[in-house]
PDB file of C-alpha atoms in Angstrom:
ATOM      1  CA  UNK A   1    -137.360 -18.835 203.391  1.00  0.00           C
ATOM      2  CA  UNK A   2    -134.643 -19.751 206.138  1.00  0.00           C
ATOM      3  CA  UNK A   3    -136.304 -20.869 209.706  1.00  0.00           C
ATOM      4  CA  UNK A   4    -134.594 -19.039 212.816  1.00  0.00           C
ATOM      5  CA  UNK A   5    -130.982 -20.987 213.614  1.00  0.00           C
ATOM      6  CA  UNK A   6    -130.831 -22.823 210.588  1.00  0.00           C
ATOM      7  CA  UNK A   7    -127.495 -21.652 208.303  1.00  0.00           C
ATOM      8  CA  UNK A   8    -127.626 -20.930 204.732  1.00  0.00           C
ATOM      9  CA  UNK A   9    -125.378 -24.107 203.705  1.00  0.00           C
ATOM     10  CA  UNK A  10    -128.077 -26.443 205.707  1.00  0.00           C
ATOM     11  CA  UNK A  11    -131.030 -24.840 203.877  1.00  0.00           C
ATOM     12  CA  UNK A  12    -129.119 -25.144 200.515  1.00  0.00           C
ATOM     13  CA  UNK A  13    -128.590 -28.835 201.212  1.00  0.00           C
ATOM     14  CA  UNK A  14    -131.785 -29.933 202.267  1.00  0.00           C
ATOM     15  CA  UNK A  15    -133.416 -27.896 199.257  1.00  0.00           C
ATOM     16  CA  UNK A  16    -131.055 -29.929 196.973  1.00  0.00           C
ATOM     17  CA  UNK A  17    -131.562 -33.182 198.458  1.00  0.00           C
ATOM     18  CA  UNK A  18    -135.973 -32.860 197.959  1.00  0.00           C
ATOM     19  CA  UNK A  19    -135.458 -31.131 194.266  1.00  0.00           C
ATOM     20  CA  UNK A  20    -132.853 -33.687 192.926  1.00  0.00           C
ATOM     21  CA  UNK A  21    -135.674 -36.514 194.125  1.00  0.00           C
ATOM     22  CA  UNK A  22    -138.150 -35.035 191.579  1.00  0.00           C
ATOM     23  CA  UNK A  23    -135.138 -34.584 189.088  1.00  0.00           C
ATOM     24  CA  UNK A  24    -135.286 -30.640 189.611  1.00  0.00           C
ATOM     25  CA  UNK A  25    -131.410 -29.301 189.688  1.00  0.00           C
ATOM     26  CA  UNK A  26    -130.213 -25.512 190.606  1.00  0.00           C
ATOM     27  CA  UNK A  27    -130.063 -23.642 187.304  1.00  0.00           C
ATOM     28  CA  UNK A  28    -127.078 -21.301 189.097  1.00  0.00           C
ATOM     29  CA  UNK A  29    -124.535 -21.480 191.586  1.00  0.00           C
ATOM     30  CA  UNK A  30    -125.504 -20.304 195.016  1.00  0.00           C
ATOM     31  CA  UNK A  31    -122.954 -18.634 197.203  1.00  0.00           C
ATOM     32  CA  UNK A  32    -122.930 -19.208 200.583  1.00  0.00           C
ATOM     33  CA  UNK A  33    -120.281 -20.260 203.230  1.00  0.00           C
ATOM     34  CA  UNK A  34    -117.377 -21.968 201.487  1.00  0.00           C
ATOM     35  CA  UNK A  35    -118.453 -21.660 198.060  1.00  0.00           C
ATOM     36  CA  UNK A  36    -118.353 -17.845 198.242  1.00  0.00           C
ATOM     37  CA  UNK A  37    -114.728 -18.093 199.563  1.00  0.00           C
ATOM     38  CA  UNK A  38    -114.055 -20.249 196.696  1.00  0.00           C
ATOM     39  CA  UNK A  39    -115.668 -18.222 194.222  1.00  0.00           C
ATOM     40  CA  UNK A  40    -113.334 -15.319 195.632  1.00  0.00           C
ATOM     41  CA  UNK A  41    -110.354 -17.176 195.571  1.00  0.00           C
ATOM     42  CA  UNK A  42    -111.059 -18.362 192.021  1.00  0.00           C
ATOM     43  CA  UNK A  43    -111.742 -14.750 190.871  1.00  0.00           C
ATOM     44  CA  UNK A  44    -115.501 -15.616 190.141  1.00  0.00           C
ATOM     45  CA  UNK A  45    -116.482 -12.527 192.433  1.00  0.00           C
ATOM     46  CA  UNK A  46    -114.634  -9.940 194.628  1.00  0.00           C
ATOM     47  CA  UNK A  47    -114.902 -10.248 198.409  1.00  0.00           C
ATOM     48  CA  UNK A  48    -117.429  -7.696 198.955  1.00  0.00           C
ATOM     49  CA  UNK A  49    -119.789  -8.597 196.471  1.00  0.00           C
ATOM     50  CA  UNK A  50    -123.505  -9.015 197.565  1.00  0.00           C
ATOM     51  CA  UNK A  51    -124.409 -11.518 194.923  1.00  0.00           C
ATOM     52  CA  UNK A  52    -126.377 -14.715 195.986  1.00  0.00           C
ATOM     53  CA  UNK A  53    -125.746 -16.801 192.945  1.00  0.00           C
ATOM     54  CA  UNK A  54    -123.566 -17.097 189.731  1.00  0.00           C
ATOM     55  CA  UNK A  55    -124.812 -17.828 186.611  1.00  0.00           C
ATOM     56  CA  UNK A  56    -123.031 -20.295 183.738  1.00  0.00           C
ATOM     57  CA  UNK A  57    -121.897 -17.533 181.689  1.00  0.00           C
ATOM     58  CA  UNK A  58    -120.009 -15.786 184.473  1.00  0.00           C
ATOM     59  CA  UNK A  59    -118.219 -19.081 185.430  1.00  0.00           C
ATOM     60  CA  UNK A  60    -117.297 -20.116 181.830  1.00  0.00           C
ATOM     61  CA  UNK A  61    -115.774 -16.605 181.457  1.00  0.00           C
ATOM     62  CA  UNK A  62    -113.300 -16.982 183.983  1.00  0.00           C
ATOM     63  CA  UNK A  63    -113.153 -20.682 184.519  1.00  0.00           C
ATOM     64  CA  UNK A  64    -113.809 -21.997 180.830  1.00  0.00           C
ATOM     65  CA  UNK A  65    -113.296 -25.688 182.043  1.00  0.00           C
ATOM     66  CA  UNK A  66    -116.418 -25.491 184.619  1.00  0.00           C
ATOM     67  CA  UNK A  67    -118.556 -24.608 181.532  1.00  0.00           C
ATOM     68  CA  UNK A  68    -120.486 -27.817 180.907  1.00  0.00           C
ATOM     69  CA  UNK A  69    -120.664 -28.769 184.645  1.00  0.00           C
ATOM     70  CA  UNK A  70    -123.690 -28.759 186.450  1.00  0.00           C
ATOM     71  CA  UNK A  71    -124.149 -25.973 188.977  1.00  0.00           C
ATOM     72  CA  UNK A  72    -124.427 -28.041 192.086  1.00  0.00           C
ATOM     73  CA  UNK A  73    -121.289 -29.954 190.981  1.00  0.00           C
ATOM     74  CA  UNK A  74    -119.519 -26.459 190.847  1.00  0.00           C
ATOM     75  CA  UNK A  75    -120.903 -25.180 194.020  1.00  0.00           C
ATOM     76  CA  UNK A  76    -119.440 -28.438 195.840  1.00  0.00           C
ATOM     77  CA  UNK A  77    -116.244 -28.181 193.951  1.00  0.00           C
ATOM     78  CA  UNK A  78    -115.826 -24.377 195.159  1.00  0.00           C
ATOM     79  CA  UNK A  79    -116.690 -25.308 198.742  1.00  0.00           C
ATOM     80  CA  UNK A  80    -114.568 -28.269 199.043  1.00  0.00           C
ATOM     81  CA  UNK A  81    -111.399 -26.709 197.159  1.00  0.00           C
ATOM     82  CA  UNK A  82    -112.121 -22.914 198.416  1.00  0.00           C
ATOM     83  CA  UNK A  83    -108.599 -22.472 199.247  1.00  0.00           C
ATOM     84  CA  UNK A  84    -107.028 -23.876 196.204  1.00  0.00           C
ATOM     85  CA  UNK A  85    -109.429 -23.750 193.013  1.00  0.00           C
ATOM     86  CA  UNK A  86    -107.454 -25.461 190.139  1.00  0.00           C
ATOM     87  CA  UNK A  87    -108.198 -27.655 187.033  1.00  0.00           C
ATOM     88  CA  UNK A  88    -106.332 -30.460 188.769  1.00  0.00           C
ATOM     89  CA  UNK A  89    -108.387 -30.237 191.906  1.00  0.00           C
ATOM     90  CA  UNK A  90    -111.430 -30.269 189.669  1.00  0.00           C
ATOM     91  CA  UNK A  91    -110.360 -33.589 187.954  1.00  0.00           C
ATOM     92  CA  UNK A  92    -109.819 -34.846 191.183  1.00  0.00           C
ATOM     93  CA  UNK A  93    -112.969 -34.160 192.171  1.00  0.00           C
ATOM     94  CA  UNK A  94    -115.121 -35.507 189.493  1.00  0.00           C
ATOM     95  CA  UNK A  95    -113.338 -38.553 189.341  1.00  0.00           C
ATOM     96  CA  UNK A  96    -113.952 -38.929 193.216  1.00  0.00           C
ATOM     97  CA  UNK A  97    -117.735 -38.417 192.269  1.00  0.00           C
ATOM     98  CA  UNK A  98    -117.918 -40.971 189.802  1.00  0.00           C
ATOM     99  CA  UNK A  99    -116.524 -43.251 191.978  1.00  0.00           C
ATOM    100  CA  UNK A 100    -119.171 -42.504 194.943  1.00  0.00           C
ATOM    101  CA  UNK A 101    -121.862 -43.119 192.085  1.00  0.00           C
ATOM    102  CA  UNK A 102    -120.494 -46.418 191.311  1.00  0.00           C
ATOM    103  CA  UNK A 103    -120.602 -47.364 195.007  1.00  0.00           C
ATOM    104  CA  UNK A 104    -124.242 -46.922 195.286  1.00  0.00           C
TER     105      UNK A 104
END
């Protein structure tokens, strides 16, 4: 349920933050804002699709190097690199995420 004046991205981020505290993670990649642009640019979906989420099998067919990655990380990746989704960008993204975890 999306409160009035709150965008989809905010709802997703808050839900993800709360759920991770309980060890619950999304099983699909939710398409909203930048994530949808990344999915379109990578060929995971088309521009006029009304899809709200992508399943792992859909992702692994088009981008096999994302097959074993958690959906919430794929969501971040598609959003950050929406203009240039490449394997090299993905490796850089994962490297940076690992460094962030070590700093905490």
